[in-house]
Amino acid sequence: MNKYCIANWKMYMDKSKIDSYFEDFLHRDFNLDCKVVLCPSSIHIDYVNKLVDNNNNINIGSQDISEFESGAYTGENSLNMIIESNCDYCIIGHSERRQLFSESDANINNKLRLLNQTNVIPIVCIGETLDENESGITRPVLENQLKRIFNNIDLNNSKDCIIAYEPIWAIGTGKSADIETIYSVHKFLKNIINEINTNNCNICLLYGGSVNEDNAAEILEINEVDGFLIGSASIIADKFYNIYNKF
Ligand code: PEP
């Protein structure tokens, strides 16, 4: 199973921040057995791609795509557009898209269906709210999300598919899920994944939610964790690189 260290820069990085990020970052060694993916804002994908041009160890992803192929959808970016910008990865279903922009599992299912017809690797986010967690319904909530998102999708087995378990209460809060929770939820999710993965694809299961330099090594000891999707700690080049070095 491939390992991934993925940076979600959200809407934090303007061009001057990107320039300073890369001052040291591009000269670092990326020889570990772990793929690095940077996900800038869509308007900066071309810019970042040019900066990392001859560095084959750094991949670029989009933070989202439209569920429509083309048309009158002001402000949206189509899958074709991110392919033209040489994106190899695409996040879909991030909790901020679900909570702030009312995205549903049905919308995410449409996006996954589009991505499944191309070589762009999906990074599908799932996760439960604090209320759901405290009511003890984390597992059925995650199972329903997965079943709805992967509904009627015959996975493309020539490429990886990435699922990121991101408990919503752990995102950007500085409070990661504890090791026992990550272990048991990932074990549970791997079983569900086996049920939906009839084509035997490489489905990699990442953890996301307040991953930092201090907790990364311990979380990576869990066999069922194939890497991280990282927000806050990924916008500081040194912190992100230090996490990468724990793989
Ligand atoms: C995220 O937004 O996907 C995320 C995991 O954020 P953070 O690392 O800041 O919790």
Short mmCIF file of C-alpha atoms and ligand atoms in Angstrom, two decimals:
data_model
loop_
_atom_site.label_atom_id
_atom_site.label_comp_id
_atom_site.label_asym_id
_atom_site.label_seq_id
_atom_site.Cartn_x
_atom_site.Cartn_y
_atom_site.Cartn_z
CA MET A 1 0.00 0.00 0.00
CA ASN A 2 1.36 3.43 -0.91
CA LYS A 3 1.94 5.94 1.89
CA TYR A 4 0.86 9.55 1.54
CA CYS A 5 1.69 12.83 3.21
CA ILE A 6 -0.82 15.35 1.82
CA ALA A 7 -0.95 19.09 2.48
CA ASN A 8 -4.28 20.89 2.30
CA TRP A 9 -3.31 24.56 2.16
CA LYS A 10 -6.98 25.62 2.19
CA MET A 11 -7.21 29.40 1.50
CA TYR A 12 -4.13 30.32 3.54
CA MET A 13 -1.40 30.73 0.93
CA ASP A 14 -0.95 33.73 -1.37
CA LYS A 15 1.91 33.92 -3.88
CA SER A 16 4.37 35.58 -1.51
CA LYS A 17 3.72 32.89 1.12
CA ILE A 18 4.14 30.20 -1.53
CA ASP A 19 7.47 31.75 -2.59
CA SER A 20 8.79 31.76 0.99
CA TYR A 21 7.49 28.21 1.53
CA PHE A 22 9.57 26.95 -1.36
CA GLU A 23 12.79 28.78 -0.46
CA ASP A 24 14.03 25.76 1.51
CA PHE A 25 11.40 23.15 0.81
CA LEU A 26 12.41 22.44 -2.78
CA HIS A 27 16.01 21.72 -1.76
CA ARG A 28 15.04 19.08 0.78
CA ASP A 29 15.38 15.33 0.25
CA PHE A 30 12.18 13.49 -0.56
CA ASN A 31 13.51 9.96 -0.74
CA LEU A 32 11.26 8.28 1.78
CA ASP A 33 8.75 5.65 0.78
CA CYS A 34 5.88 8.14 0.96
CA LYS A 35 4.27 10.33 -1.68
CA VAL A 36 4.08 14.06 -1.03
CA VAL A 37 1.06 15.94 -2.39
CA LEU A 38 0.51 19.71 -2.09
CA CYS A 39 -3.02 21.05 -2.59
CA PRO A 40 -2.98 24.82 -3.20
CA SER A 41 -5.99 27.01 -4.05
CA SER A 42 -7.08 26.31 -7.61
CA ILE A 43 -5.94 29.73 -8.82
CA HIS A 44 -2.38 28.84 -7.75
CA ILE A 45 -2.17 25.32 -9.12
CA ASP A 46 -0.32 26.39 -12.29
CA TYR A 47 1.96 28.67 -10.29
CA VAL A 48 2.92 25.92 -7.82
CA ASN A 49 3.29 23.40 -10.62
CA LYS A 50 5.81 25.65 -12.37
CA LEU A 51 7.77 26.13 -9.13
CA VAL A 52 8.05 22.38 -8.47
CA ASP A 53 8.59 21.65 -12.14
CA ASN A 54 11.63 19.40 -12.07
CA ASN A 55 10.95 17.86 -8.68
CA ASN A 56 9.36 14.50 -9.38
CA ASN A 57 8.87 13.79 -5.70
CA ILE A 58 6.31 16.52 -5.18
CA ASN A 59 2.82 16.06 -6.59
CA ILE A 60 0.05 18.59 -6.95
CA GLY A 61 -3.60 18.17 -6.05
CA SER A 62 -6.73 20.27 -6.26
CA GLN A 63 -8.80 21.03 -3.14
CA ASP A 64 -12.04 20.29 -4.99
CA ILE A 65 -13.74 20.03 -8.40
CA SER A 66 -17.19 20.78 -9.70
CA GLU A 67 -19.62 17.87 -9.90
CA PHE A 68 -20.47 19.12 -13.41
CA GLU A 69 -18.34 18.61 -16.48
CA SER A 70 -18.89 22.07 -17.97
CA GLY A 71 -21.49 24.83 -18.12
CA ALA A 72 -22.88 27.89 -16.38
CA TYR A 73 -21.44 27.29 -12.91
CA THR A 74 -19.85 30.58 -11.88
CA GLY A 75 -16.82 30.17 -9.65
CA GLU A 76 -16.41 26.44 -10.18
CA ASN A 77 -13.45 24.52 -11.64
CA SER A 78 -14.08 21.47 -13.76
CA LEU A 79 -12.19 18.20 -13.65
CA ASN A 80 -10.91 18.92 -17.15
CA MET A 81 -9.48 22.25 -15.97
CA ILE A 82 -7.51 20.67 -13.15
CA ILE A 83 -6.22 18.01 -15.55
CA GLU A 84 -5.04 20.77 -17.90
CA SER A 85 -3.18 22.21 -14.91
CA ASN A 86 -1.46 18.84 -14.39
CA CYS A 87 -3.08 17.89 -11.12
CA ASP A 88 -2.65 14.24 -10.26
CA TYR A 89 -4.82 14.31 -7.13
CA CYS A 90 -8.09 15.89 -6.05
CA ILE A 91 -9.66 16.26 -2.60
CA ILE A 92 -13.44 15.79 -2.54
CA GLY A 93 -15.90 15.96 0.35
CA HIS A 94 -13.75 17.97 2.74
CA SER A 95 -15.80 18.75 5.85
CA GLU A 96 -15.44 22.49 5.23
CA ARG A 97 -17.12 22.01 1.83
CA ARG A 98 -19.85 19.93 3.48
CA GLN A 99 -20.45 22.26 6.42
CA LEU A 100 -19.90 25.71 4.89
CA PHE A 101 -21.07 25.03 1.33
CA SER A 102 -23.74 22.38 2.04
CA GLU A 103 -22.17 19.61 -0.01
CA SER A 104 -23.90 16.26 0.30
CA ASP A 105 -22.72 12.71 -0.15
CA ALA A 106 -24.69 12.72 -3.42
CA ASN A 107 -22.61 15.68 -4.72
CA ILE A 108 -19.43 13.87 -3.67
CA ASN A 109 -20.62 10.70 -5.38
CA ASN A 110 -20.96 12.71 -8.64
CA LYS A 111 -17.43 14.08 -8.26
CA LEU A 112 -16.02 10.64 -7.54
CA ARG A 113 -17.77 9.26 -10.61
CA LEU A 114 -16.06 11.90 -12.78
CA LEU A 115 -12.64 11.33 -11.22
CA ASN A 116 -13.03 7.58 -11.62
CA GLN A 117 -12.99 7.98 -15.41
CA THR A 118 -9.57 9.67 -15.35
CA ASN A 119 -6.11 9.15 -13.91
CA VAL A 120 -6.61 11.80 -11.23
CA ILE A 121 -6.47 10.12 -7.82
CA PRO A 122 -9.39 11.03 -5.55
CA ILE A 123 -8.84 11.93 -1.90
CA VAL A 124 -12.27 11.30 -0.41
CA CYS A 125 -12.86 12.84 3.02
CA ILE A 126 -15.25 11.37 5.54
CA GLY A 127 -15.77 12.15 9.22
CA GLU A 128 -18.27 12.53 12.02
CA THR A 129 -19.29 15.69 13.91
CA LEU A 130 -18.69 16.15 17.63
CA ASP A 131 -22.38 15.52 18.32
CA GLU A 132 -22.33 12.28 16.36
CA ASN A 133 -19.15 11.24 18.11
CA GLU A 134 -20.57 11.96 21.55
CA SER A 135 -23.79 10.13 20.71
CA GLY A 136 -21.76 7.01 19.93
CA ILE A 137 -22.84 6.82 16.27
CA THR A 138 -19.43 7.40 14.64
CA ARG A 139 -19.34 4.00 12.93
CA PRO A 140 -22.81 4.06 11.29
CA VAL A 141 -22.24 7.67 10.21
CA LEU A 142 -18.95 6.77 8.49
CA GLU A 143 -20.37 3.61 6.98
CA ASN A 144 -23.30 5.55 5.51
CA GLN A 145 -21.01 8.23 4.11
CA LEU A 146 -18.82 5.64 2.42
CA LYS A 147 -21.73 3.65 1.03
CA ARG A 148 -23.40 6.77 -0.39
CA ILE A 149 -20.19 8.24 -1.82
CA PHE A 150 -19.13 4.97 -3.47
CA ASN A 151 -22.69 4.06 -4.51
CA ASN A 152 -22.80 2.63 -8.06
CA ILE A 153 -19.16 3.38 -8.68
CA ASP A 154 -17.13 0.68 -10.31
CA LEU A 155 -13.72 1.68 -9.04
CA ASN A 156 -10.91 2.19 -11.51
CA ASN A 157 -8.41 -0.42 -10.44
CA SER A 158 -5.42 0.93 -12.33
CA LYS A 159 -4.78 3.70 -9.81
CA ASP A 160 -4.94 4.32 -6.07
CA CYS A 161 -8.03 5.67 -4.38
CA ILE A 162 -7.45 7.57 -1.13
CA ILE A 163 -9.92 7.87 1.73
CA ALA A 164 -9.14 10.30 4.55
CA TYR A 165 -10.83 9.74 7.89
CA GLU A 166 -11.11 13.21 9.38
CA PRO A 167 -13.17 13.51 12.55
CA ILE A 168 -14.66 16.99 12.16
CA TRP A 169 -14.11 17.84 15.81
CA ALA A 170 -10.38 17.22 15.35
CA ILE A 171 -9.93 19.45 12.29
CA GLY A 172 -8.10 22.68 13.05
CA THR A 173 -8.77 22.31 16.77
CA GLY A 174 -5.32 21.18 17.90
CA LYS A 175 -7.07 18.16 19.43
CA SER A 176 -6.29 15.04 17.43
CA ALA A 177 -8.28 11.85 17.96
CA ASP A 178 -6.48 9.57 20.42
CA ILE A 179 -4.48 6.59 19.27
CA GLU A 180 -7.02 4.00 20.41
CA THR A 181 -9.81 5.80 18.50
CA ILE A 182 -7.76 6.13 15.32
CA TYR A 183 -6.79 2.46 15.53
CA SER A 184 -10.31 1.14 16.08
CA VAL A 185 -12.02 3.44 13.56
CA HIS A 186 -9.43 2.67 10.87
CA LYS A 187 -9.78 -1.06 11.51
CA PHE A 188 -13.55 -0.71 11.16
CA LEU A 189 -13.19 1.38 7.97
CA LYS A 190 -10.80 -1.11 6.37
CA ASN A 191 -13.51 -3.76 6.70
CA ILE A 192 -16.14 -1.52 5.07
CA ILE A 193 -13.64 -0.66 2.33
CA ASN A 194 -13.20 -4.36 1.58
CA GLU A 195 -16.97 -4.60 1.03
CA ILE A 196 -17.14 -1.69 -1.44
CA ASN A 197 -13.87 -2.47 -3.17
CA THR A 198 -15.04 -5.24 -5.46
CA ASN A 199 -12.31 -4.47 -8.02
CA ASN A 200 -9.55 -4.98 -5.48
CA CYS A 201 -8.13 -1.49 -5.93
CA ASN A 202 -5.45 0.01 -3.76
CA ILE A 203 -7.55 2.00 -1.36
CA CYS A 204 -5.29 3.88 1.03
CA LEU A 205 -6.75 5.07 4.32
CA LEU A 206 -5.31 8.30 5.74
CA TYR A 207 -5.93 10.04 9.04
CA GLY A 208 -6.52 13.80 9.23
CA GLY A 209 -7.27 16.08 12.16
CA SER A 210 -4.65 18.13 14.02
CA VAL A 211 -1.71 16.00 12.92
CA ASN A 212 1.52 17.70 13.99
CA GLU A 213 5.23 17.03 14.50
CA ASP A 214 4.58 15.67 18.01
CA ASN A 215 1.81 13.15 17.33
CA ALA A 216 2.69 12.01 13.77
CA ALA A 217 5.17 9.24 14.65
CA GLU A 218 2.85 7.58 17.16
CA ILE A 219 -0.13 7.65 14.75
CA LEU A 220 2.01 6.18 11.97
CA GLU A 221 2.76 3.15 14.16
CA ILE A 222 -0.84 2.07 13.55
CA ASN A 223 -0.74 -0.41 10.66
CA GLU A 224 -4.12 0.66 9.32
CA VAL A 225 -2.93 4.27 8.83
CA ASP A 226 -1.48 4.77 5.35
CA GLY A 227 -0.58 8.41 5.85
CA PHE A 228 -1.97 11.85 6.62
CA LEU A 229 -4.08 14.67 5.23
CA ILE A 230 -2.74 17.74 7.01
CA GLY A 231 -4.18 21.26 7.23
CA SER A 232 -2.69 23.76 9.72
CA ALA A 233 0.70 22.08 10.10
CA SER A 234 1.09 21.84 6.32
CA ILE A 235 1.23 25.57 5.66
CA ILE A 236 4.58 25.86 7.48
CA ALA A 237 7.19 24.20 5.31
CA ASP A 238 9.41 23.05 8.21
CA LYS A 239 6.52 21.52 10.13
CA PHE A 240 5.20 19.70 7.07
CA TYR A 241 8.66 18.41 6.20
CA ASN A 242 9.24 17.23 9.79
CA ILE A 243 5.99 15.27 9.64
CA TYR A 244 7.03 13.75 6.29
CA ASN A 245 10.27 12.67 7.94
CA LYS A 246 8.37 10.51 10.44
CA PHE A 247 7.32 8.10 7.66
C1 PEP B 1 -7.88 19.33 7.16
O1 PEP B 1 -8.37 20.44 7.00
O2 PEP B 1 -8.02 18.43 6.32
C2 PEP B 1 -7.11 19.07 8.38
C3 PEP B 1 -6.80 17.86 8.69
O3 PEP B 1 -6.80 20.20 9.10
P1 PEP B 1 -5.88 20.23 10.43
O4 PEP B 1 -4.64 19.43 10.15
O5 PEP B 1 -5.59 21.69 10.64
O6 PEP B 1 -6.68 19.65 11.53
#
